[in-house]
Short mmCIF file of C-alpha atoms in Angstrom, two decimals:
data_model
loop_
_atom_site.label_atom_id
_atom_site.label_comp_id
_atom_site.label_asym_id
_atom_site.label_seq_id
_atom_site.Cartn_x
_atom_site.Cartn_y
_atom_site.Cartn_z
CA MET J 1 -68.91 -69.66 -21.51
CA LYS J 2 -67.31 -66.28 -20.80
CA SER J 3 -67.32 -63.70 -23.57
CA ILE J 4 -64.03 -62.29 -24.80
CA THR J 5 -65.00 -58.83 -23.49
CA TYR J 6 -65.84 -60.22 -20.06
CA GLN J 7 -62.53 -62.07 -19.79
CA LYS J 8 -60.67 -58.99 -20.98
CA TRP J 9 -62.18 -56.90 -18.16
CA LEU J 10 -61.41 -59.59 -15.60
CA ASN J 11 -57.79 -59.47 -16.72
CA VAL J 12 -57.74 -55.67 -16.48
CA VAL J 13 -59.30 -55.76 -13.00
CA PHE J 14 -56.74 -58.32 -11.95
CA LEU J 15 -53.98 -56.19 -13.42
CA ILE J 16 -55.12 -53.25 -11.30
CA VAL J 17 -55.07 -55.48 -8.20
CA LEU J 18 -51.51 -56.42 -9.06
CA LEU J 19 -50.60 -52.77 -9.63
CA ALA J 20 -51.85 -51.86 -6.20
CA MET J 21 -49.86 -54.72 -4.67
CA THR J 22 -46.62 -54.88 -6.65
CA PHE J 23 -46.26 -51.87 -9.00
CA LEU J 24 -44.73 -54.18 -11.65
CA VAL J 25 -45.26 -52.04 -14.73
CA GLY J 26 -43.28 -50.28 -17.38
CA LYS J 27 -42.90 -46.57 -17.98
CA THR J 28 -44.19 -44.27 -15.26
CA ILE J 29 -44.67 -40.51 -15.03
CA LEU J 30 -43.96 -39.11 -11.56
CA GLU J 31 -45.58 -35.66 -11.55
CA GLY J 32 -43.68 -34.82 -14.72
CA ARG J 33 -40.48 -36.79 -13.90
CA ASN J 34 -40.06 -39.78 -16.22
CA PHE J 35 -38.54 -42.88 -14.69
CA TYR J 36 -38.58 -46.59 -15.32
CA ALA J 37 -39.67 -49.09 -12.69
CA GLY J 38 -38.80 -52.10 -14.84
CA ALA J 39 -40.73 -53.70 -17.68
CA THR J 40 -41.64 -56.94 -15.91
CA ALA J 41 -45.10 -58.19 -16.88
CA ALA J 42 -47.06 -59.79 -14.06
CA THR J 43 -48.96 -62.93 -15.06
CA THR J 44 -51.99 -64.55 -13.49
CA THR J 45 -50.37 -67.98 -13.46
CA SER J 46 -47.90 -67.00 -10.73
CA ALA J 47 -50.38 -65.01 -8.64
CA PRO J 48 -50.69 -65.81 -4.93
CA GLN J 49 -53.76 -67.75 -3.81
CA ASN J 50 -55.34 -64.74 -2.09
CA ASN J 51 -55.17 -62.82 -5.37
CA GLN J 52 -57.03 -65.66 -7.08
CA LYS J 53 -59.70 -65.45 -4.38
CA THR J 54 -60.07 -61.71 -5.06
CA LEU J 55 -60.52 -62.44 -8.75
CA GLN J 56 -63.11 -65.11 -7.95
CA ASP J 57 -65.03 -62.65 -5.74
CA ILE J 58 -65.15 -60.16 -8.61
CA GLU J 59 -66.39 -62.86 -10.98
CA ASN J 60 -69.08 -63.99 -8.50
CA ILE J 61 -70.32 -60.42 -8.00
CA TYR J 62 -70.49 -59.88 -11.73
CA HIS J 63 -72.59 -63.03 -12.15
CA LEU J 64 -74.88 -61.83 -9.35
CA ILE J 65 -75.36 -58.54 -11.20
CA LYS J 66 -75.83 -60.24 -14.56
CA ASP J 67 -78.41 -62.70 -13.21
CA ASN J 68 -80.43 -60.30 -11.04
CA PHE J 69 -80.15 -56.76 -12.42
CA PHE J 70 -83.44 -55.70 -14.01
CA LYS J 71 -81.85 -55.32 -17.44
CA GLU J 72 -78.78 -56.61 -19.23
CA PRO J 73 -75.79 -54.73 -17.74
CA ASP J 74 -73.15 -53.05 -19.86
CA LYS J 75 -70.12 -55.24 -19.13
CA ASP J 76 -67.57 -52.55 -19.98
CA ALA J 77 -69.31 -50.00 -17.75
CA VAL J 78 -69.63 -52.47 -14.86
CA PHE J 79 -65.96 -53.41 -14.82
CA GLU J 80 -64.74 -49.86 -15.42
CA SER J 81 -66.81 -48.77 -12.41
CA ALA J 82 -65.31 -51.62 -10.37
CA ILE J 83 -61.80 -50.50 -11.23
CA LYS J 84 -62.58 -46.84 -10.52
CA GLY J 85 -64.06 -47.70 -7.13
CA MET J 86 -61.12 -49.88 -6.18
CA VAL J 87 -58.58 -47.17 -6.95
CA SER J 88 -60.48 -44.08 -5.80
CA GLY J 89 -61.24 -45.74 -2.47
CA LEU J 90 -57.55 -45.61 -1.54
CA ASP J 91 -57.34 -41.84 -0.99
CA PRO J 92 -58.68 -38.59 -2.56
CA TYR J 93 -55.91 -38.43 -5.16
CA SER J 94 -55.70 -41.95 -6.64
CA GLN J 95 -57.81 -42.65 -9.72
CA TYR J 96 -58.26 -44.94 -12.71
CA MET J 97 -58.50 -43.24 -16.09
CA ASN J 98 -59.71 -44.75 -19.33
CA ALA J 99 -57.93 -43.74 -22.54
CA ASP J 100 -60.00 -40.57 -23.08
CA GLU J 101 -59.59 -39.47 -19.47
CA TYR J 102 -55.85 -40.10 -19.64
CA ASN J 103 -55.54 -37.92 -22.75
CA SER J 104 -57.46 -35.16 -20.94
CA PHE J 105 -55.11 -35.53 -17.96
CA ILE J 106 -52.04 -35.12 -20.18
CA SER J 107 -53.60 -32.03 -21.80
CA GLU J 108 -54.22 -30.53 -18.36
CA THR J 109 -50.56 -30.87 -17.32
CA LYS J 110 -49.69 -28.90 -20.47
CA GLY J 111 -52.19 -26.20 -19.52
CA GLU J 112 -54.59 -26.85 -22.40
CA TYR J 113 -57.98 -28.52 -21.88
CA GLY J 114 -61.70 -27.87 -22.16
CA GLY J 115 -63.40 -27.04 -18.89
CA ILE J 116 -64.07 -24.31 -16.32
CA GLY J 117 -60.67 -24.02 -14.65
CA VAL J 118 -60.62 -25.17 -11.01
CA GLU J 119 -58.34 -27.19 -8.75
CA ILE J 120 -60.47 -29.47 -6.58
CA SER J 121 -60.13 -31.89 -3.70
CA VAL J 122 -62.43 -34.02 -1.55
CA GLU J 123 -62.83 -32.76 2.02
CA ASP J 124 -65.11 -34.64 4.40
CA GLY J 125 -66.66 -36.36 1.39
CA ILE J 126 -67.53 -33.10 -0.37
CA ILE J 127 -65.99 -31.77 -3.60
CA THR J 128 -64.17 -28.61 -2.54
CA ILE J 129 -62.45 -25.85 -4.53
CA ILE J 130 -58.77 -25.45 -3.67
CA ALA J 131 -58.43 -22.55 -6.09
CA PRO J 132 -59.84 -21.29 -9.39
CA PHE J 133 -57.29 -20.83 -12.16
CA GLU J 134 -56.91 -17.29 -13.42
CA ASP J 135 -58.43 -16.21 -16.74
CA THR J 136 -60.94 -19.07 -16.70
CA PRO J 137 -64.76 -19.25 -16.54
CA ALA J 138 -64.70 -20.28 -12.86
CA PHE J 139 -62.39 -17.41 -11.96
CA ARG J 140 -64.47 -14.82 -13.82
CA ALA J 141 -67.68 -16.16 -12.25
CA GLY J 142 -66.36 -15.50 -8.76
CA ILE J 143 -65.92 -19.09 -7.59
CA LEU J 144 -63.72 -18.95 -4.49
CA PRO J 145 -61.30 -21.21 -2.61
CA GLY J 146 -63.20 -23.24 -0.05
CA ASP J 147 -66.45 -23.26 -2.05
CA LYS J 148 -68.23 -26.64 -2.11
CA ILE J 149 -69.73 -28.10 -5.30
CA LEU J 150 -73.01 -29.66 -4.17
CA GLU J 151 -74.52 -30.40 -7.59
CA ILE J 152 -73.46 -30.56 -11.24
CA ASN J 153 -76.31 -30.05 -13.71
CA GLY J 154 -78.82 -30.89 -10.99
CA GLU J 155 -77.11 -34.14 -9.93
CA THR J 156 -75.61 -34.46 -6.47
CA THR J 157 -71.85 -34.72 -6.11
CA GLU J 158 -72.15 -36.82 -2.97
CA GLY J 159 -69.80 -39.78 -3.20
CA LEU J 160 -68.05 -38.52 -6.36
CA SER J 161 -64.30 -38.86 -6.67
CA ILE J 162 -62.12 -36.07 -8.02
CA SER J 163 -61.92 -37.81 -11.41
CA ASP J 164 -65.70 -38.34 -11.58
CA CYS J 165 -66.33 -34.68 -10.80
CA SER J 166 -63.75 -33.54 -13.35
CA LYS J 167 -65.34 -35.71 -16.02
CA LYS J 168 -68.76 -34.16 -15.39
CA VAL J 169 -67.44 -30.60 -15.35
CA ARG J 170 -65.29 -30.89 -18.47
CA GLY J 171 -66.81 -30.95 -21.92
CA LYS J 172 -66.82 -29.49 -25.39
CA PRO J 173 -65.89 -25.79 -25.44
CA GLY J 174 -68.97 -23.61 -25.91
CA THR J 175 -71.28 -25.93 -23.95
CA SER J 176 -72.55 -24.96 -20.51
CA VAL J 177 -72.52 -26.59 -17.08
CA THR J 178 -74.45 -25.49 -13.98
CA LEU J 179 -72.95 -25.88 -10.52
CA LYS J 180 -74.72 -25.51 -7.19
CA ILE J 181 -72.11 -23.82 -4.99
CA LEU J 182 -72.05 -23.61 -1.21
CA HIS J 183 -70.00 -20.59 -0.12
CA LYS J 184 -68.13 -20.34 3.18
CA ASP J 185 -70.87 -18.08 4.53
CA GLU J 186 -73.33 -21.01 4.09
CA THR J 187 -75.20 -19.35 1.20
CA THR J 188 -75.87 -21.42 -1.92
CA VAL J 189 -76.04 -20.22 -5.49
CA ASP J 190 -76.46 -21.82 -8.92
CA ILE J 191 -73.76 -20.71 -11.35
CA THR J 192 -73.93 -21.53 -15.06
CA LEU J 193 -70.56 -21.54 -16.78
CA VAL J 194 -69.67 -21.85 -20.46
CA ARG J 195 -66.81 -24.28 -20.96
CA GLU J 196 -63.81 -23.10 -22.92
CA VAL J 197 -60.35 -24.30 -23.83
CA ILE J 198 -58.22 -23.56 -20.79
CA ASN J 199 -54.91 -22.06 -21.87
CA MET J 200 -53.25 -21.10 -18.62
CA LYS J 201 -50.35 -18.68 -18.50
CA SER J 202 -48.51 -19.82 -15.41
CA VAL J 203 -46.18 -16.83 -14.84
CA LYS J 204 -47.93 -13.45 -14.71
CA ASP J 205 -47.86 -9.87 -13.49
CA ILE J 206 -44.10 -9.36 -13.80
CA ARG J 207 -43.28 -5.88 -12.49
CA ILE J 208 -41.36 -3.67 -10.11
CA VAL J 209 -43.61 -2.91 -7.11
CA ASP J 210 -41.25 -0.43 -5.48
CA ARG J 211 -39.14 1.63 -7.86
CA LYS J 212 -36.93 3.21 -5.18
CA ALA J 213 -36.07 -0.08 -3.46
CA ARG J 214 -36.25 -1.94 -6.80
CA ILE J 215 -38.40 -4.76 -5.48
CA GLY J 216 -39.49 -7.20 -8.17
CA TYR J 217 -42.73 -9.14 -8.18
CA LEU J 218 -44.16 -12.05 -10.15
CA ARG J 219 -47.05 -14.44 -9.69
CA ILE J 220 -47.02 -18.20 -10.34
CA THR J 221 -50.57 -19.42 -11.02
CA ALA J 222 -49.76 -23.12 -11.60
CA PHE J 223 -46.79 -25.42 -12.17
CA GLN J 224 -46.82 -26.68 -15.76
CA GLU J 225 -44.30 -28.07 -18.22
CA ASP J 226 -43.15 -24.61 -19.31
CA THR J 227 -43.35 -22.83 -15.93
CA ALA J 228 -39.65 -23.08 -15.02
CA ASP J 229 -38.63 -21.64 -18.41
CA LEU J 230 -41.19 -18.83 -18.12
CA PHE J 231 -39.94 -18.15 -14.60
CA ASP J 232 -36.36 -17.79 -15.92
CA GLN J 233 -37.56 -15.33 -18.56
CA ALA J 234 -39.44 -13.32 -15.94
CA LEU J 235 -36.38 -13.21 -13.67
CA GLN J 236 -34.28 -11.92 -16.55
CA LYS J 237 -36.79 -9.12 -17.24
CA LEU J 238 -36.68 -8.05 -13.60
CA GLN J 239 -32.89 -8.28 -13.47
CA ASP J 240 -32.72 -6.07 -16.56
CA LYS J 241 -34.58 -3.48 -14.45
CA GLN J 242 -31.88 -3.74 -11.75
CA MET J 243 -34.07 -5.69 -9.32
CA ASN J 244 -32.59 -5.85 -5.81
CA SER J 245 -35.09 -8.22 -4.19
CA LEU J 246 -37.98 -10.44 -5.26
CA ILE J 247 -41.53 -11.30 -4.21
CA VAL J 248 -42.89 -14.63 -5.57
CA ASP J 249 -46.67 -14.82 -5.18
CA LEU J 250 -47.94 -18.41 -4.74
CA ARG J 251 -51.32 -17.49 -3.31
CA PHE J 252 -54.22 -19.44 -4.87
CA ASN J 253 -51.70 -21.71 -6.62
CA GLY J 254 -53.03 -25.26 -6.18
CA GLY J 255 -49.86 -26.92 -7.49
CA GLY J 256 -49.11 -28.96 -10.60
CA LEU J 257 -45.92 -30.68 -11.74
CA MET J 258 -43.41 -31.35 -9.00
CA ASP J 259 -40.53 -31.17 -11.46
CA ALA J 260 -41.30 -27.52 -12.30
CA ALA J 261 -41.23 -26.53 -8.62
CA LEU J 262 -37.94 -28.36 -8.07
CA LYS J 263 -36.32 -26.69 -11.08
CA MET J 264 -37.32 -23.29 -9.69
CA ALA J 265 -36.01 -24.12 -6.20
CA ASN J 266 -32.73 -25.21 -7.80
CA ARG J 267 -32.28 -21.68 -9.18
CA PHE J 268 -31.82 -20.33 -5.63
CA ILE J 269 -30.30 -23.21 -3.65
CA PRO J 270 -26.75 -24.26 -4.64
CA SER J 271 -26.66 -27.62 -2.88
CA GLY J 272 -28.46 -29.79 -0.36
CA ILE J 273 -31.76 -31.64 -0.21
CA LEU J 274 -34.75 -30.06 -1.98
CA ILE J 275 -37.23 -32.81 -1.16
CA SER J 276 -37.32 -36.39 0.09
CA LEU J 277 -39.72 -38.99 -1.32
CA LYS J 278 -40.66 -41.92 0.91
CA GLY J 279 -42.96 -44.76 -0.07
CA LYS J 280 -43.19 -48.53 -0.44
CA THR J 281 -41.32 -48.56 -3.75
CA MET J 282 -39.21 -45.42 -3.49
CA ASN J 283 -36.89 -43.76 -1.02
CA GLU J 284 -35.22 -40.90 -2.79
CA GLU J 285 -33.60 -37.58 -1.95
CA ILE J 286 -33.64 -34.96 -4.69
CA LYS J 287 -30.80 -32.52 -4.27
CA ALA J 288 -29.92 -29.11 -5.66
CA ASP J 289 -27.01 -29.07 -8.07
CA SER J 290 -26.84 -25.49 -9.35
CA GLY J 291 -23.65 -24.72 -7.40
CA ASP J 292 -22.11 -21.37 -8.28
CA LYS J 293 -24.92 -20.66 -10.75
CA ALA J 294 -27.48 -20.37 -7.94
CA ILE J 295 -28.90 -16.94 -7.21
CA THR J 296 -27.93 -16.56 -3.55
CA ALA J 297 -27.64 -12.81 -2.99
CA THR J 298 -31.19 -11.71 -3.89
CA PRO J 299 -33.53 -11.49 -0.86
CA ILE J 300 -36.80 -13.35 -1.53
CA VAL J 301 -40.28 -13.24 -0.02
CA ILE J 302 -42.84 -15.90 -0.94
CA LEU J 303 -46.52 -15.03 -0.47
CA VAL J 304 -48.69 -18.00 0.55
CA ASN J 305 -52.22 -18.68 1.74
CA GLY J 306 -54.62 -21.54 2.38
CA SER J 307 -54.89 -22.27 -1.35
CA SER J 308 -51.14 -22.66 -1.84
CA ALA J 309 -50.83 -26.43 -2.23
CA SER J 310 -48.72 -29.31 -3.49
CA ALA J 311 -45.97 -28.03 -5.82
CA SER J 312 -46.39 -24.55 -4.31
CA GLU J 313 -45.55 -26.02 -0.91
CA ILE J 314 -42.57 -27.90 -2.36
CA LEU J 315 -41.05 -24.66 -3.66
CA ALA J 316 -41.93 -22.62 -0.57
CA GLY J 317 -40.83 -25.38 1.83
CA ALA J 318 -37.44 -25.86 0.16
CA LEU J 319 -36.62 -22.15 0.15
CA LYS J 320 -37.89 -21.71 3.72
CA ASP J 321 -35.87 -24.62 5.13
CA HIS J 322 -32.71 -23.46 3.34
CA ARG J 323 -33.33 -19.93 4.64
CA ARG J 324 -33.43 -18.58 1.09
CA ALA J 325 -36.89 -17.06 1.43
CA THR J 326 -39.20 -15.58 4.04
CA LEU J 327 -42.80 -16.81 3.90
CA ILE J 328 -45.48 -14.17 4.44
CA GLY J 329 -49.24 -14.71 4.47
CA SER J 330 -51.36 -17.48 5.99
CA HIS J 331 -51.06 -21.22 6.61
CA THR J 332 -50.79 -23.29 3.40
CA TYR J 333 -53.18 -26.06 2.32
CA GLY J 334 -51.17 -29.16 3.21
CA LYS J 335 -50.79 -31.64 0.33
CA GLY J 336 -47.73 -33.76 0.93
CA SER J 337 -48.33 -36.78 -1.27
CA VAL J 338 -46.89 -37.72 -4.65
CA GLN J 339 -48.90 -39.37 -7.40
CA SER J 340 -47.36 -41.57 -10.10
CA VAL J 341 -49.15 -42.37 -13.35
CA PHE J 342 -48.95 -45.98 -14.56
CA THR J 343 -50.07 -46.48 -18.14
CA ILE J 344 -51.88 -49.67 -19.19
CA ARG J 345 -51.22 -50.90 -22.72
CA ASP J 346 -52.67 -53.58 -24.93
CA ALA J 347 -50.71 -56.16 -26.91
CA LYS J 348 -50.00 -53.54 -29.59
CA LYS J 349 -48.66 -51.17 -26.91
CA ASN J 350 -51.55 -48.74 -27.36
CA VAL J 351 -52.55 -46.94 -24.16
CA THR J 352 -55.93 -48.27 -23.03
CA GLY J 353 -55.99 -46.58 -19.64
CA ALA J 354 -53.90 -45.41 -16.72
CA VAL J 355 -53.80 -45.45 -12.95
CA LYS J 356 -52.80 -42.35 -11.01
CA LEU J 357 -51.68 -43.72 -7.67
CA THR J 358 -50.31 -42.14 -4.50
CA THR J 359 -46.92 -43.83 -4.28
CA ALA J 360 -45.07 -41.67 -1.77
CA ARG J 361 -45.20 -38.85 0.73
CA TYR J 362 -42.80 -35.98 0.28
CA TYR J 363 -40.81 -34.38 3.06
CA THR J 364 -39.28 -30.91 3.18
CA PRO J 365 -35.51 -30.57 3.71
CA SER J 366 -36.13 -30.31 7.49
CA GLY J 367 -37.96 -33.66 7.40
CA ARG J 368 -41.60 -32.53 7.69
CA CYS J 369 -44.46 -34.15 5.80
CA LEU J 370 -47.12 -31.57 4.98
CA GLU J 371 -50.06 -33.90 4.23
CA ARG J 372 -53.33 -32.92 5.93
CA ASP J 373 -54.37 -36.36 7.16
CA LYS J 374 -57.56 -36.63 9.21
CA GLY J 375 -56.80 -35.79 12.83
CA VAL J 376 -53.37 -34.32 12.03
CA LYS J 377 -52.97 -30.70 13.16
CA ASP J 378 -49.39 -30.07 12.06
CA PHE J 379 -49.95 -29.97 8.29
CA GLY J 380 -48.93 -27.47 5.64
CA LEU J 381 -46.44 -24.64 6.03
CA GLU J 382 -46.63 -21.98 8.72
CA PRO J 383 -45.51 -18.59 7.34
CA ASP J 384 -42.59 -16.81 9.00
CA ILE J 385 -44.74 -13.68 9.20
CA LEU J 386 -48.45 -14.35 9.68
CA VAL J 387 -50.72 -11.90 7.87
CA GLU J 388 -54.30 -13.17 7.75
CA MET J 389 -57.00 -12.21 5.27
CA SER J 390 -60.74 -12.73 5.72
CA PRO J 391 -62.68 -14.64 3.04
CA GLN J 392 -64.14 -11.31 1.94
CA GLU J 393 -60.66 -9.82 1.53
CA GLU J 394 -59.48 -12.86 -0.42
CA ALA J 395 -62.49 -12.52 -2.71
CA LYS J 396 -61.57 -8.88 -3.36
CA LEU J 397 -57.94 -9.86 -3.99
CA LEU J 398 -59.06 -12.30 -6.67
CA LYS J 399 -61.29 -9.60 -8.11
CA THR J 400 -58.31 -7.25 -8.49
CA ARG J 401 -56.73 -9.85 -10.72
CA LEU J 402 -59.65 -9.45 -13.11
CA ASN J 403 -58.76 -5.76 -13.28
CA PRO J 404 -54.97 -5.50 -12.99
CA ALA J 405 -55.13 -1.72 -13.56
CA SER J 406 -56.74 -1.22 -10.15
CA LYS J 407 -54.73 0.39 -7.37
CA ALA J 408 -55.29 -2.66 -5.19
CA ALA J 409 -53.61 -4.90 -7.73
CA ASP J 410 -50.62 -2.59 -8.13
CA PRO J 411 -50.12 0.31 -5.68
CA THR J 412 -47.46 1.82 -7.97
CA ASP J 413 -49.65 1.80 -11.09
CA GLU J 414 -50.51 5.36 -12.09
CA ARG J 415 -53.62 4.26 -14.01
CA ALA J 416 -56.91 4.78 -12.18
CA GLY J 417 -58.68 1.65 -11.04
CA ASP J 418 -62.23 0.87 -12.09
CA PRO J 419 -64.48 2.45 -9.40
CA ASP J 420 -67.19 -0.14 -10.08
CA ASP J 421 -65.09 -3.26 -9.46
CA GLY J 422 -65.69 -3.16 -5.69
CA THR J 423 -61.98 -3.10 -4.85
CA ASP J 424 -61.35 0.64 -4.57
CA ASP J 425 -61.22 0.34 -0.74
CA PHE J 426 -59.18 -2.89 -0.74
CA THR J 427 -55.57 -3.10 0.38
CA ASP J 428 -53.50 -6.19 -0.23
CA VAL J 429 -52.07 -6.32 3.28
CA GLN J 430 -49.95 -9.40 2.57
CA LEU J 431 -48.25 -7.80 -0.43
CA GLU J 432 -47.76 -4.54 1.47
CA ARG J 433 -46.18 -6.41 4.39
CA ALA J 434 -43.81 -8.15 1.97
CA ILE J 435 -42.81 -4.83 0.41
CA LYS J 436 -42.22 -3.29 3.86
CA PHE J 437 -40.16 -6.31 4.94
CA LEU J 438 -37.86 -5.97 1.93
CA GLN J 439 -37.67 -2.19 2.22
CA GLU J 440 -36.44 -2.53 5.78
CA GLY J 441 -34.05 -5.30 4.82
CA LYS J 442 -35.42 -7.60 7.50
#
């Protein structure tokens, strides 16, 4: 006779199978955009025969484990692992989250969570840093884009999904975690970090970088719920200083909420397509609607590099295709997929878990998908003006952001930089090229 817990997990596993096949659920969050896909509840009684076979296979495997494993298995852990494996095996971005993990995910989109502060992906089966977030333990410790996490607290990361890695890295603020890092130069180092509450400020370093030409500058570190509003406030500050042109720095910005990027693009594009979403259950064009309110006369340069990903590429791609901005820097990361979050609720409508699932690819206004699929060479965004930086130069650039008073961080700042920060001989060639471009009006 099956236990109640066992039957409950079988139902949940079956529900996930149905989610992957039909997407018949209630409220969904699409990278910050709320929409409803219907409230139809799928039932096992009307399931196709092949679905019943899948359920039977799961039941048979569980009995095999229960009868032969050397000790009594934890039923909840077994079935949660089964669900996680089923979802994470789809692609690097899809994941199942239990209730605690879902709450952590929601906190992260608001810019507040306990951890070390990194954006990660899986590349060739290895956990890889897309970018460290500024003002976080990882950033201060010198963890760099492209670094590989080989171990967490002495345990290998081989085979871990993004969600599994995140769960191991996050923890109570004040506790420590040790990572074995493989740098791009093939050297390895153990780095011990103290977790803290990550409160990211997503719009930073608002200033005039050329007083004569009145060139404004601001840096977007991530796309969060409040980023578009903070961006508007920053623009107003620069306009109050009679800004003539603008540099938006998206370097080392690993993305975030799609909605924030689209709101920002809408500030500069009066009409037309901002992005197209194409998937099995959606085929949607999101269009600009700012009309006469759009800022169309201000020349814009967007700085990008190999760690500019996802929402960063949405903003940069929209402005590039509408010829509202010139991209300067290096080739972007190439994340062109959209994840939707489907919540799972019990009979009392309490959230018991969630599935983050890749439900569409996004396309720039010119019709390009930027996703870096295996074997695909034409991924990401190519800058209009290519200005490369070596890994050593990028490391120094990040270091200047620890010491914003340095000359490298702000050539117009009259304060002396710290001679011991290792950046006194560094020049931000990408920023300087952007300034020159706007000075010349080209």
